[in-house]
C-alpha cells in the first residue's frame, strides 16, 4: 500500500470515529467505540517514580478489562449499586472505573487509603452516605481496607482488583445505560463539613467533554500528560475521561512524584510530546521556581499547545514567570 493511500485510510477512519463519537449516548458506548476504532492505540500509560513507563494498556485491552470487571460486579449485586474505588493512580483505576460503568453500577472514587497510615474519618462518611456495597483496592491495601470496613458496620466488602479474571469478559452482558443515569459520585473534600456527593451523569460528562473538544480544538492526536489525582473531578474528567472521549493517549503520574520533583512532569510532557497538560496555579509556580537550568536544557516543550491553569485562582505574574522560565525550551506564551 502506498503512503498516500495509507494516510487517506487513516484520515477516513479518524473522521468516521469522530462522527460515531458524537452519536454515543453513554460512556459504555464510548469505550466500546474506541476499542473498535482505535483498538491497538495506547489508551493509558503509567509513569513510575523512576520516570519509566511501568504500565500501559491499549483501548482494546481497556475495554476487555472493563467487560471482565463489569461481569464480576454484575454477578455480585443489583444494577445501580455503588462501588468504591480505593485505588492508587494507575492503569487499574481506569479499568475499575469503566468496569463499574460496564456493570451499570455507580463508581465512587476516593483518596487511596495508605496501608500504614489509614485515615478513616472521611471514608466512614463516604461509605455510609453512598451505600457502597463493594470496595476495590490493591493487594497491599486489602488487609487495611478490610479491617477498616469491619469497624464501620457497613455491608460493603473489600476485593482486590487484580484478582478479577479477564476471562470473565466473555460473560459480560451490556447494561441498558440511559443518558441520565449516574456514572459516578464525586465527593467534596470534607474540609469544612462532612463530604457531600455530587451525582454526575453520563449525559453531563459527554456534554462537558464535547465542549472541551470544540473549545480547545482537540482530536485523537492530543496526547495528555497528568499527575492530577484520579479521585478528583479535574483528574478523572478533565484528563482521563477526556482522553477516552478523544481517542487520545494519556500518561499518568502520581501527584506525590510531581511535588517531590516538579521537573518530572515537564520531562514527561517533553518525552511523550504532550499536546495538553493541566494543573492548578501552584504547580506552574513550583516548576518555575524549582526546575533547574540543567533540567531545562534537556526539555522540549514545543509540542505543548494547551497548558490549562485551573482549580485555583490564576495569578498573572505566575503565568508570566512560567513563560519566561521555559521559553528557551520551546514553550510558547500562546499555550
CSV table of C-alpha atoms in Angstrom, one decimal, residues 22 29 47 71 82 85 105 109 117 120 125 135-137 163 176 203 209 213 237 248 263 282 296 302 321-322:
chain,number,residue,atom,x,y,z
A,22,UNK,CA,-20.8,12.3,18.6
A,29,UNK,CA,-20.8,3.0,24.2
A,47,UNK,CA,4.9,6.6,34.6
A,71,UNK,CA,-19.3,-9.0,34.6
A,82,UNK,CA,-22.3,1.8,44.4
A,85,UNK,CA,-12.6,2.8,44.2
A,105,UNK,CA,-23.0,0.4,38.6
A,109,UNK,CA,-13.8,7.5,43.6
A,117,UNK,CA,-1.4,5.4,57.8
A,120,UNK,CA,-10.8,6.6,58.2
A,125,UNK,CA,-18.7,9.3,55.9
A,135,UNK,CA,-14.7,-1.6,47.6
A,136,UNK,CA,-12.0,-2.2,45.1
A,137,UNK,CA,-8.4,-1.9,46.3
A,163,UNK,CA,-7.9,-10.9,41.2
A,176,UNK,CA,-29.1,-0.7,29.4
A,203,UNK,CA,-25.0,13.0,29.6
A,209,UNK,CA,-16.2,16.7,27.0
A,213,UNK,CA,-13.0,19.3,22.4
A,237,UNK,CA,-13.0,14.2,33.8
A,248,UNK,CA,-6.0,10.2,22.6
A,263,UNK,CA,10.7,18.6,36.6
A,282,UNK,CA,0.7,26.3,42.4
A,296,UNK,CA,15.5,23.0,31.4
A,302,UNK,CA,7.4,22.9,21.7
A,321,UNK,CA,7.2,33.8,35.2
A,322,UNK,CA,6.5,30.4,33.8
